[in-house]
PDB file of C-alpha atoms and ligand atoms in Angstrom:
ATOM      1  CA  UNK A   1     -27.812  30.841 103.346  1.00  0.00           C
ATOM      2  CA  UNK A   2     -28.169  33.545 106.017  1.00  0.00           C
ATOM      3  CA  UNK A   3     -25.550  34.566 108.565  1.00  0.00           C
ATOM      4  CA  UNK A   4     -27.220  37.278 110.654  1.00  0.00           C
ATOM      5  CA  UNK A   5     -28.067  40.119 108.283  1.00  0.00           C
ATOM      6  CA  UNK A   6     -25.897  38.714 105.476  1.00  0.00           C
ATOM      7  CA  UNK A   7     -27.136  36.584 102.613  1.00  0.00           C
ATOM      8  CA  UNK A   8     -24.480  34.292 101.186  1.00  0.00           C
ATOM      9  CA  UNK A   9     -24.625  32.379  97.902  1.00  0.00           C
ATOM     10  CA  UNK A  10     -22.278  30.120  95.931  1.00  0.00           C
ATOM     11  CA  UNK A  11     -21.949  31.224  92.284  1.00  0.00           C
ATOM     12  CA  UNK A  12     -20.909  27.924  90.736  1.00  0.00           C
ATOM     13  CA  UNK A  13     -18.978  27.906  87.466  1.00  0.00           C
ATOM     14  CA  UNK A  14     -19.329  24.127  87.435  1.00  0.00           C
ATOM     15  CA  UNK A  15     -17.144  21.064  87.934  1.00  0.00           C
ATOM     16  CA  UNK A  16     -13.723  20.876  86.302  1.00  0.00           C
ATOM     17  CA  UNK A  17     -10.955  18.383  85.811  1.00  0.00           C
ATOM     18  CA  UNK A  18      -7.638  19.826  86.918  1.00  0.00           C
ATOM     19  CA  UNK A  19      -4.480  18.530  85.218  1.00  0.00           C
ATOM     20  CA  UNK A  20      -0.956  18.563  86.582  1.00  0.00           C
ATOM     21  CA  UNK A  21       0.134  21.220  84.071  1.00  0.00           C
ATOM     22  CA  UNK A  22      -2.367  23.603  85.692  1.00  0.00           C
ATOM     23  CA  UNK A  23      -4.967  23.395  82.910  1.00  0.00           C
ATOM     24  CA  UNK A  24      -8.676  22.759  83.409  1.00  0.00           C
ATOM     25  CA  UNK A  25     -11.437  21.076  81.459  1.00  0.00           C
ATOM     26  CA  UNK A  26     -15.082  21.632  82.239  1.00  0.00           C
ATOM     27  CA  UNK A  27     -17.094  18.456  82.724  1.00  0.00           C
ATOM     28  CA  UNK A  28     -20.808  18.098  82.313  1.00  0.00           C
ATOM     29  CA  UNK A  29     -22.901  16.977  85.248  1.00  0.00           C
ATOM     30  CA  UNK A  30     -23.771  13.625  83.625  1.00  0.00           C
ATOM     31  CA  UNK A  31     -20.039  12.817  83.332  1.00  0.00           C
ATOM     32  CA  UNK A  32     -19.121  13.648  86.925  1.00  0.00           C
ATOM     33  CA  UNK A  33     -19.225  10.032  88.035  1.00  0.00           C
ATOM     34  CA  UNK A  34     -17.515   8.784  84.829  1.00  0.00           C
ATOM     35  CA  UNK A  35     -13.884   7.825  84.392  1.00  0.00           C
ATOM     36  CA  UNK A  36     -11.086  10.347  84.691  1.00  0.00           C
ATOM     37  CA  UNK A  37      -9.856  11.485  81.323  1.00  0.00           C
ATOM     38  CA  UNK A  38      -6.296  11.625  80.029  1.00  0.00           C
ATOM     39  CA  UNK A  39      -5.147  14.681  78.194  1.00  0.00           C
ATOM     40  CA  UNK A  40      -1.877  14.951  76.271  1.00  0.00           C
ATOM     41  CA  UNK A  41      -0.473  12.317  78.593  1.00  0.00           C
ATOM     42  CA  UNK A  42      -1.122  14.663  81.519  1.00  0.00           C
ATOM     43  CA  UNK A  43      -2.284  13.104  84.738  1.00  0.00           C
ATOM     44  CA  UNK A  44      -5.573  14.279  86.113  1.00  0.00           C
ATOM     45  CA  UNK A  45      -4.923  15.539  89.628  1.00  0.00           C
ATOM     46  CA  UNK A  46      -8.433  16.293  90.816  1.00  0.00           C
ATOM     47  CA  UNK A  47     -12.050  16.930  90.063  1.00  0.00           C
ATOM     48  CA  UNK A  48     -13.033  20.192  91.635  1.00  0.00           C
ATOM     49  CA  UNK A  49     -15.870  22.654  91.767  1.00  0.00           C
ATOM     50  CA  UNK A  50     -15.140  26.318  91.133  1.00  0.00           C
ATOM     51  CA  UNK A  51     -17.477  28.472  93.170  1.00  0.00           C
ATOM     52  CA  UNK A  52     -17.013  32.199  93.738  1.00  0.00           C
ATOM     53  CA  UNK A  53     -19.048  33.320  96.772  1.00  0.00           C
ATOM     54  CA  UNK A  54     -21.422  36.296  96.955  1.00  0.00           C
ATOM     55  CA  UNK A  55     -22.154  38.164 100.218  1.00  0.00           C
ATOM     56  CA  UNK A  56     -25.144  40.511 100.167  1.00  0.00           C
ATOM     57  CA  UNK A  57     -25.313  43.010 103.009  1.00  0.00           C
ATOM     58  CA  UNK A  58     -28.523  44.651 101.821  1.00  0.00           C
ATOM     59  CA  UNK A  59     -26.581  47.720 100.635  1.00  0.00           C
ATOM     60  CA  UNK A  60     -23.338  46.313  99.245  1.00  0.00           C
ATOM     61  CA  UNK A  61     -22.504  43.168  97.324  1.00  0.00           C
ATOM     62  CA  UNK A  62     -19.173  41.505  98.002  1.00  0.00           C
ATOM     63  CA  UNK A  63     -17.684  38.833  95.745  1.00  0.00           C
ATOM     64  CA  UNK A  64     -15.026  36.486  97.116  1.00  0.00           C
ATOM     65  CA  UNK A  65     -12.873  35.159  94.247  1.00  0.00           C
ATOM     66  CA  UNK A  66     -13.850  35.469  90.621  1.00  0.00           C
ATOM     67  CA  UNK A  67     -13.408  31.958  89.204  1.00  0.00           C
ATOM     68  CA  UNK A  68     -11.799  31.084  85.883  1.00  0.00           C
ATOM     69  CA  UNK A  69     -13.923  33.617  84.068  1.00  0.00           C
ATOM     70  CA  UNK A  70     -14.625  31.355  81.107  1.00  0.00           C
ATOM     71  CA  UNK A  71     -17.676  32.386  79.165  1.00  0.00           C
ATOM     72  CA  UNK A  72     -17.021  36.093  79.727  1.00  0.00           C
ATOM     73  CA  UNK A  73     -14.531  36.619  76.878  1.00  0.00           C
ATOM     74  CA  UNK A  74     -16.056  37.417  73.493  1.00  0.00           C
ATOM     75  CA  UNK A  75     -14.560  34.365  71.785  1.00  0.00           C
ATOM     76  CA  UNK A  76     -15.018  31.929  74.641  1.00  0.00           C
ATOM     77  CA  UNK A  77     -15.933  28.394  73.656  1.00  0.00           C
ATOM     78  CA  UNK A  78     -17.855  28.357  76.961  1.00  0.00           C
ATOM     79  CA  UNK A  79     -20.008  31.366  76.082  1.00  0.00           C
ATOM     80  CA  UNK A  80     -23.182  29.401  76.812  1.00  0.00           C
ATOM     81  CA  UNK A  81     -22.120  28.086  80.230  1.00  0.00           C
ATOM     82  CA  UNK A  82     -22.539  29.557  83.670  1.00  0.00           C
ATOM     83  CA  UNK A  83     -20.244  32.407  84.592  1.00  0.00           C
ATOM     84  CA  UNK A  84     -20.313  35.366  86.975  1.00  0.00           C
ATOM     85  CA  UNK A  85     -22.781  37.260  84.793  1.00  0.00           C
ATOM     86  CA  UNK A  86     -25.306  34.459  84.431  1.00  0.00           C
ATOM     87  CA  UNK A  87     -24.918  33.430  88.091  1.00  0.00           C
ATOM     88  CA  UNK A  88     -25.481  36.946  89.447  1.00  0.00           C
ATOM     89  CA  UNK A  89     -28.553  37.195  87.230  1.00  0.00           C
ATOM     90  CA  UNK A  90     -30.121  34.359  89.253  1.00  0.00           C
ATOM     91  CA  UNK A  91     -30.065  36.666  92.305  1.00  0.00           C
ATOM     92  CA  UNK A  92     -31.307  39.721  90.404  1.00  0.00           C
ATOM     93  CA  UNK A  93     -27.858  41.344  90.245  1.00  0.00           C
ATOM     94  CA  UNK A  94     -25.606  42.484  87.422  1.00  0.00           C
ATOM     95  CA  UNK A  95     -21.818  42.769  87.271  1.00  0.00           C
ATOM     96  CA  UNK A  96     -22.279  46.517  87.941  1.00  0.00           C
ATOM     97  CA  UNK A  97     -23.868  45.789  91.337  1.00  0.00           C
ATOM     98  CA  UNK A  98     -20.717  44.283  92.898  1.00  0.00           C
ATOM     99  CA  UNK A  99     -19.103  46.863  95.187  1.00  0.00           C
ATOM    100  CA  UNK A 100     -16.160  44.868  96.604  1.00  0.00           C
ATOM    101  CA  UNK A 101     -14.115  41.927  95.315  1.00  0.00           C
ATOM    102  CA  UNK A 102     -11.855  39.990  97.684  1.00  0.00           C
ATOM    103  CA  UNK A 103      -9.280  37.723  96.060  1.00  0.00           C
ATOM    104  CA  UNK A 104      -8.108  35.024  98.479  1.00  0.00           C
ATOM    105  CA  UNK A 105      -4.981  34.758  96.313  1.00  0.00           C
ATOM    106  CA  UNK A 106      -4.056  35.316  92.663  1.00  0.00           C
ATOM    107  CA  UNK A 107      -3.845  31.734  91.355  1.00  0.00           C
ATOM    108  CA  UNK A 108      -5.605  31.637  87.996  1.00  0.00           C
ATOM    109  CA  UNK A 109      -8.498  29.441  89.161  1.00  0.00           C
ATOM    110  CA  UNK A 110      -9.383  32.037  91.827  1.00  0.00           C
ATOM    111  CA  UNK A 111      -8.649  35.317  90.063  1.00  0.00           C
ATOM    112  CA  UNK A 112      -8.979  34.577  86.308  1.00  0.00           C
ATOM    113  CA  UNK A 113     -12.510  36.018  86.169  1.00  0.00           C
ATOM    114  CA  UNK A 114     -11.378  39.412  87.460  1.00  0.00           C
ATOM    115  CA  UNK A 115     -11.120  40.683  83.886  1.00  0.00           C
ATOM    116  CA  UNK A 116     -12.426  39.669  80.496  1.00  0.00           C
ATOM    117  CA  UNK A 117     -11.632  40.508  76.883  1.00  0.00           C
ATOM    118  CA  UNK A 118     -14.315  42.797  75.470  1.00  0.00           C
ATOM    119  CA  UNK A 119     -15.752  43.403  71.993  1.00  0.00           C
ATOM    120  CA  UNK A 120     -12.802  45.507  70.803  1.00  0.00           C
ATOM    121  CA  UNK A 121     -10.351  42.930  72.215  1.00  0.00           C
ATOM    122  CA  UNK A 122      -9.700  45.254  75.128  1.00  0.00           C
ATOM    123  CA  UNK A 123      -9.113  43.956  78.649  1.00  0.00           C
ATOM    124  CA  UNK A 124     -11.944  45.083  80.912  1.00  0.00           C
ATOM    125  CA  UNK A 125     -12.647  44.791  84.633  1.00  0.00           C
ATOM    126  CA  UNK A 126     -15.414  42.194  85.032  1.00  0.00           C
ATOM    127  CA  UNK A 127     -16.800  44.088  88.034  1.00  0.00           C
ATOM    128  CA  UNK A 128     -16.455  47.669  86.786  1.00  0.00           C
ATOM    129  CA  UNK A 129     -17.574  49.472  89.949  1.00  0.00           C
ATOM    130  CA  UNK A 130     -15.736  47.338  92.493  1.00  0.00           C
ATOM    131  CA  UNK A 131     -12.415  47.675  94.197  1.00  0.00           C
ATOM    132  CA  UNK A 132     -10.428  44.444  94.293  1.00  0.00           C
ATOM    133  CA  UNK A 133      -8.775  43.653  97.656  1.00  0.00           C
ATOM    134  CA  UNK A 134      -5.489  41.719  97.403  1.00  0.00           C
ATOM    135  CA  UNK A 135      -2.574  41.274  99.812  1.00  0.00           C
ATOM    136  CA  UNK A 136       0.473  43.258  98.719  1.00  0.00           C
ATOM    137  CA  UNK A 137       2.579  40.187  99.567  1.00  0.00           C
ATOM    138  CA  UNK A 138       0.515  38.090  97.143  1.00  0.00           C
ATOM    139  CA  UNK A 139       1.044  40.535  94.308  1.00  0.00           C
ATOM    140  CA  UNK A 140       4.813  40.695  94.924  1.00  0.00           C
ATOM    141  CA  UNK A 141       5.035  36.883  95.021  1.00  0.00           C
ATOM    142  CA  UNK A 142       2.908  36.491  91.864  1.00  0.00           C
ATOM    143  CA  UNK A 143       5.135  38.968  89.993  1.00  0.00           C
ATOM    144  CA  UNK A 144       8.179  36.977  91.042  1.00  0.00           C
ATOM    145  CA  UNK A 145       6.577  33.669  90.018  1.00  0.00           C
ATOM    146  CA  UNK A 146       5.590  34.684  86.477  1.00  0.00           C
ATOM    147  CA  UNK A 147       9.291  35.209  85.792  1.00  0.00           C
ATOM    148  CA  UNK A 148      10.236  31.647  86.756  1.00  0.00           C
ATOM    149  CA  UNK A 149       9.736  28.172  85.248  1.00  0.00           C
ATOM    150  CA  UNK A 150       8.118  27.109  88.508  1.00  0.00           C
ATOM    151  CA  UNK A 151       5.032  29.063  87.541  1.00  0.00           C
ATOM    152  CA  UNK A 152       4.099  26.465  84.901  1.00  0.00           C
ATOM    153  CA  UNK A 153       3.642  23.637  87.371  1.00  0.00           C
ATOM    154  CA  UNK A 154       0.239  23.067  88.956  1.00  0.00           C
ATOM    155  CA  UNK A 155      -1.870  26.010  90.139  1.00  0.00           C
ATOM    156  CA  UNK A 156      -0.219  29.063  88.701  1.00  0.00           C
ATOM    157  CA  UNK A 157      -0.397  32.805  88.071  1.00  0.00           C
ATOM    158  CA  UNK A 158      -1.504  34.447  84.803  1.00  0.00           C
ATOM    159  CA  UNK A 159      -1.122  38.167  85.242  1.00  0.00           C
ATOM    160  CA  UNK A 160      -1.321  39.389  81.628  1.00  0.00           C
ATOM    161  CA  UNK A 161      -4.832  40.763  82.056  1.00  0.00           C
ATOM    162  CA  UNK A 162      -4.421  41.585  85.730  1.00  0.00           C
ATOM    163  CA  UNK A 163      -1.957  44.407  85.001  1.00  0.00           C
ATOM    164  CA  UNK A 164      -4.919  46.297  83.530  1.00  0.00           C
ATOM    165  CA  UNK A 165      -6.619  46.400  86.920  1.00  0.00           C
ATOM    166  CA  UNK A 166      -3.430  47.594  88.573  1.00  0.00           C
ATOM    167  CA  UNK A 167      -2.982  50.311  85.927  1.00  0.00           C
ATOM    168  CA  UNK A 168      -6.594  51.408  86.391  1.00  0.00           C
ATOM    169  CA  UNK A 169      -6.035  51.619  90.177  1.00  0.00           C
ATOM    170  CA  UNK A 170      -8.824  49.158  90.874  1.00  0.00           C
ATOM    171  CA  UNK A 171      -6.694  47.085  93.243  1.00  0.00           C
ATOM    172  CA  UNK A 172      -6.457  47.881  96.924  1.00  0.00           C
ATOM    173  CA  UNK A 173      -3.220  46.319  98.182  1.00  0.00           C
ATOM    174  CA  UNK A 174      -3.566  45.246 101.803  1.00  0.00           C
ATOM    175  CA  UNK A 175      -0.561  45.213 104.097  1.00  0.00           C
ATOM    176  CA  UNK A 176      -2.297  44.482 107.417  1.00  0.00           C
ATOM    177  CA  UNK A 177      -2.868  40.937 108.702  1.00  0.00           C
ATOM    178  CA  UNK A 178      -6.463  41.851 109.547  1.00  0.00           C
ATOM    179  CA  UNK A 179      -8.625  44.309 107.655  1.00  0.00           C
ATOM    180  CA  UNK A 180     -12.271  45.271 108.224  1.00  0.00           C
ATOM    181  CA  UNK A 181     -13.807  45.369 104.748  1.00  0.00           C
ATOM    182  CA  UNK A 182     -17.269  46.331 105.992  1.00  0.00           C
ATOM    183  CA  UNK A 183     -18.876  46.064 109.456  1.00  0.00           C
ATOM    184  CA  UNK A 184     -19.128  42.293 110.071  1.00  0.00           C
ATOM    185  CA  UNK A 185     -16.824  41.324 107.183  1.00  0.00           C
ATOM    186  CA  UNK A 186     -13.144  40.910 107.983  1.00  0.00           C
ATOM    187  CA  UNK A 187     -10.223  39.860 105.785  1.00  0.00           C
ATOM    188  CA  UNK A 188      -7.526  37.804 107.537  1.00  0.00           C
ATOM    189  CA  UNK A 189      -4.126  37.000 106.008  1.00  0.00           C
ATOM    190  CA  UNK A 190      -3.144  33.354 106.592  1.00  0.00           C
ATOM    191  CA  UNK A 191      -0.257  32.775 104.166  1.00  0.00           C
ATOM    192  CA  UNK A 192       0.631  29.080 103.755  1.00  0.00           C
ATOM    193  CA  UNK A 193      -0.945  28.094 100.450  1.00  0.00           C
ATOM    194  CA  UNK A 194       0.681  31.218  98.994  1.00  0.00           C
ATOM    195  CA  UNK A 195       2.518  33.942 100.962  1.00  0.00           C
ATOM    196  CA  UNK A 196      -0.351  36.409 100.600  1.00  0.00           C
ATOM    197  CA  UNK A 197      -3.281  34.013 100.916  1.00  0.00           C
ATOM    198  CA  UNK A 198      -6.225  35.523 102.818  1.00  0.00           C
ATOM    199  CA  UNK A 199      -9.595  34.329 104.110  1.00  0.00           C
ATOM    200  CA  UNK A 200     -12.866  36.104 104.908  1.00  0.00           C
ATOM    201  CA  UNK A 201     -14.713  36.047 108.237  1.00  0.00           C
ATOM    202  CA  UNK A 202     -18.375  37.044 108.366  1.00  0.00           C
ATOM    203  CA  UNK A 203     -20.057  37.757 111.685  1.00  0.00           C
ATOM    204  CA  UNK A 204     -23.435  39.107 112.704  1.00  0.00           C
ATOM    205  CA  UNK A 205     -26.020  38.530 115.432  1.00  0.00           C
ATOM    206  CA  UNK A 206     -23.967  35.767 117.084  1.00  0.00           C
ATOM    207  CA  UNK A 207     -23.482  33.844 113.845  1.00  0.00           C
ATOM    208  CA  UNK A 208     -20.148  33.301 112.128  1.00  0.00           C
ATOM    209  CA  UNK A 209     -18.979  32.013 108.739  1.00  0.00           C
ATOM    210  CA  UNK A 210     -15.598  31.645 107.092  1.00  0.00           C
ATOM    211  CA  UNK A 211     -14.656  31.597 103.418  1.00  0.00           C
ATOM    212  CA  UNK A 212     -11.359  29.741 103.455  1.00  0.00           C
ATOM    213  CA  UNK A 213     -10.100  29.802  99.848  1.00  0.00           C
ATOM    214  CA  UNK A 214      -7.345  27.246  99.287  1.00  0.00           C
ATOM    215  CA  UNK A 215      -6.416  27.022 102.970  1.00  0.00           C
ATOM    216  CA  UNK A 216      -9.311  24.527 103.115  1.00  0.00           C
ATOM    217  CA  UNK A 217     -10.561  23.911  99.563  1.00  0.00           C
ATOM    218  CA  UNK A 218     -13.215  21.293 100.357  1.00  0.00           C
ATOM    219  CA  UNK A 219     -14.703  19.114 103.083  1.00  0.00           C
ATOM    220  CA  UNK A 220     -12.231  16.321 102.316  1.00  0.00           C
ATOM    221  CA  UNK A 221      -9.357  18.589 103.433  1.00  0.00           C
ATOM    222  CA  UNK A 222     -10.869  19.078 106.899  1.00  0.00           C
ATOM    223  CA  UNK A 223      -8.527  16.812 108.891  1.00  0.00           C
ATOM    224  CA  UNK A 224      -5.613  17.188 106.529  1.00  0.00           C
ATOM    225  CA  UNK A 225      -3.390  19.983 107.726  1.00  0.00           C
ATOM    226  CA  UNK A 226      -1.429  20.962 104.670  1.00  0.00           C
ATOM    227  CA  UNK A 227      -1.410  20.151 100.966  1.00  0.00           C
ATOM    228  CA  UNK A 228       2.259  19.288 100.597  1.00  0.00           C
ATOM    229  CA  UNK A 229       2.252  19.460  96.815  1.00  0.00           C
ATOM    230  CA  UNK A 230       0.189  22.616  96.562  1.00  0.00           C
ATOM    231  CA  UNK A 231       1.156  24.782  99.527  1.00  0.00           C
ATOM    232  CA  UNK A 232       4.128  27.087  99.135  1.00  0.00           C
ATOM    233  CA  UNK A 233       4.671  26.904 102.910  1.00  0.00           C
ATOM    234  CA  UNK A 234       3.038  23.739 104.339  1.00  0.00           C
ATOM    235  CA  UNK A 235       4.180  24.530 107.896  1.00  0.00           C
ATOM    236  CA  UNK A 236       2.511  27.945 107.813  1.00  0.00           C
ATOM    237  CA  UNK A 237      -0.625  26.302 106.318  1.00  0.00           C
ATOM    238  CA  UNK A 238      -0.774  23.862 109.192  1.00  0.00           C
ATOM    239  CA  UNK A 239      -0.285  26.620 111.753  1.00  0.00           C
ATOM    240  CA  UNK A 240      -2.911  28.930 110.227  1.00  0.00           C
ATOM    241  CA  UNK A 241      -5.382  26.101 109.700  1.00  0.00           C
ATOM    242  CA  UNK A 242      -4.999  24.687 113.230  1.00  0.00           C
ATOM    243  CA  UNK A 243      -5.671  28.077 114.821  1.00  0.00           C
ATOM    244  CA  UNK A 244      -8.463  28.989 112.443  1.00  0.00           C
ATOM    245  CA  UNK A 245     -10.334  25.688 112.835  1.00  0.00           C
ATOM    246  CA  UNK A 246     -10.000  25.860 116.625  1.00  0.00           C
ATOM    247  CA  UNK A 247     -11.534  29.333 116.559  1.00  0.00           C
ATOM    248  CA  UNK A 248     -14.248  28.311 114.075  1.00  0.00           C
ATOM    249  CA  UNK A 249     -15.162  25.293 116.205  1.00  0.00           C
ATOM    250  CA  UNK A 250     -15.559  27.472 119.321  1.00  0.00           C
ATOM    251  CA  UNK A 251     -17.802  29.780 117.297  1.00  0.00           C
ATOM    252  CA  UNK A 252     -19.872  26.894 115.794  1.00  0.00           C
ATOM    253  CA  UNK A 253     -19.032  28.631 112.534  1.00  0.00           C
ATOM    254  CA  UNK A 254     -20.185  27.688 109.071  1.00  0.00           C
ATOM    255  CA  UNK A 255     -17.368  26.961 106.612  1.00  0.00           C
ATOM    256  CA  UNK A 256     -17.916  27.751 102.946  1.00  0.00           C
ATOM    257  CA  UNK A 257     -15.826  25.948 100.325  1.00  0.00           C
ATOM    258  CA  UNK A 258     -14.602  27.115  96.924  1.00  0.00           C
ATOM    259  CA  UNK A 259     -13.589  23.769  95.388  1.00  0.00           C
ATOM    260  CA  UNK A 260     -16.269  21.346  96.628  1.00  0.00           C
ATOM    261  CA  UNK A 261     -18.291  19.212  94.254  1.00  0.00           C
ATOM    262  CA  UNK A 262     -20.900  18.106  96.776  1.00  0.00           C
ATOM    263  CA  UNK A 263     -20.893  19.627 100.285  1.00  0.00           C
ATOM    264  CA  UNK A 264     -20.507  23.346  99.608  1.00  0.00           C
ATOM    265  CA  UNK A 265     -20.934  24.535 103.214  1.00  0.00           C
ATOM    266  CA  UNK A 266     -21.311  23.130 106.706  1.00  0.00           C
ATOM    267  CA  UNK A 267     -21.182  23.818 110.426  1.00  0.00           C
ATOM    268  CA  UNK A 268     -17.981  22.684 112.127  1.00  0.00           C
ATOM    269  CA  UNK A 269     -18.435  19.973 114.781  1.00  0.00           C
ATOM    270  CA  UNK A 270     -16.286  17.180 116.244  1.00  0.00           C
ATOM    271  CA  UNK A 271     -17.051  13.450 116.254  1.00  0.00           C
ATOM    272  CA  UNK A 272     -16.391  10.967 119.115  1.00  0.00           C
ATOM    273  CA  UNK A 273     -12.736  10.671 118.032  1.00  0.00           C
ATOM    274  CA  UNK A 274     -12.392  14.490 118.305  1.00  0.00           C
ATOM    275  CA  UNK A 275     -11.995  14.701 114.537  1.00  0.00           C
ATOM    276  CA  UNK A 276     -13.620  17.592 112.723  1.00  0.00           C
ATOM    277  CA  UNK A 277     -16.841  16.802 110.892  1.00  0.00           C
ATOM    278  CA  UNK A 278     -19.309  18.991 109.081  1.00  0.00           C
ATOM    279  CA  UNK A 279     -23.039  19.225 109.449  1.00  0.00           C
ATOM    280  CA  UNK A 280     -24.132  20.259 105.978  1.00  0.00           C
ATOM    281  CA  UNK A 281     -25.812  23.648 105.710  1.00  0.00           C
ATOM    282  CA  UNK A 282     -27.699  24.495 102.531  1.00  0.00           C
TER     283      UNK A 282
HETATM  284 ZN1  LIG B 301      -4.474  28.173  94.860  1.00  0.00          ZN
END
């Protein structure tokens, strides 16, 4: 898809079953309509897509979220499935070509692919020439969470490999609410889902798009103002989402989703009942 001078692509890792203990299982396309599976007595909470998003400016290549990162580790049982490397290859890019990584937040399903375990069992930055942009607040909260039992419930933080990036000074910790990453690409802190959750706004030649992370994971969350079970601060989620959607509607913006199975992106409109609807954009 094009937004002004920018080319934007979803880099889909596939469709996954998410369980209440925070684990994931990849499902094959032919099984997507099948019955939900049970695992160790764990309830399935959702079927979700996992789709990092690539923004090409012509000079730089920005990646928003890095997925689970399965298939990158040397011993991965998913070595033959799509991952950042194979997905970038479709667009003629390699991992070395990514110049900036924005992490909407550090939950494992958004940031797990930031590193992988290499041939000598060493932890390596997946995007070796990129800086990774993370809210300082998110990092502080994640550090706090990994020390509590709470971290094992639902979407959670796994920082073991992430410390490598911090040690190698690959992380840029943002403290401002708004930050211009590149001309036309802005990072906006929303909080809500997690204290340091951030979204990306892309603007050029009168066109606008938003990458909303877990503030709005899929089309089905459009008229639902907070995810009570998943948001750390549902009131802040509602506030941020209300203001952001109002703005996006005025701009006839395109919304891009990270967790959709079907509609991956669409232009924000309202129906006769003044409810938000999406006109799908490919
Ligand atoms: Zn999350």
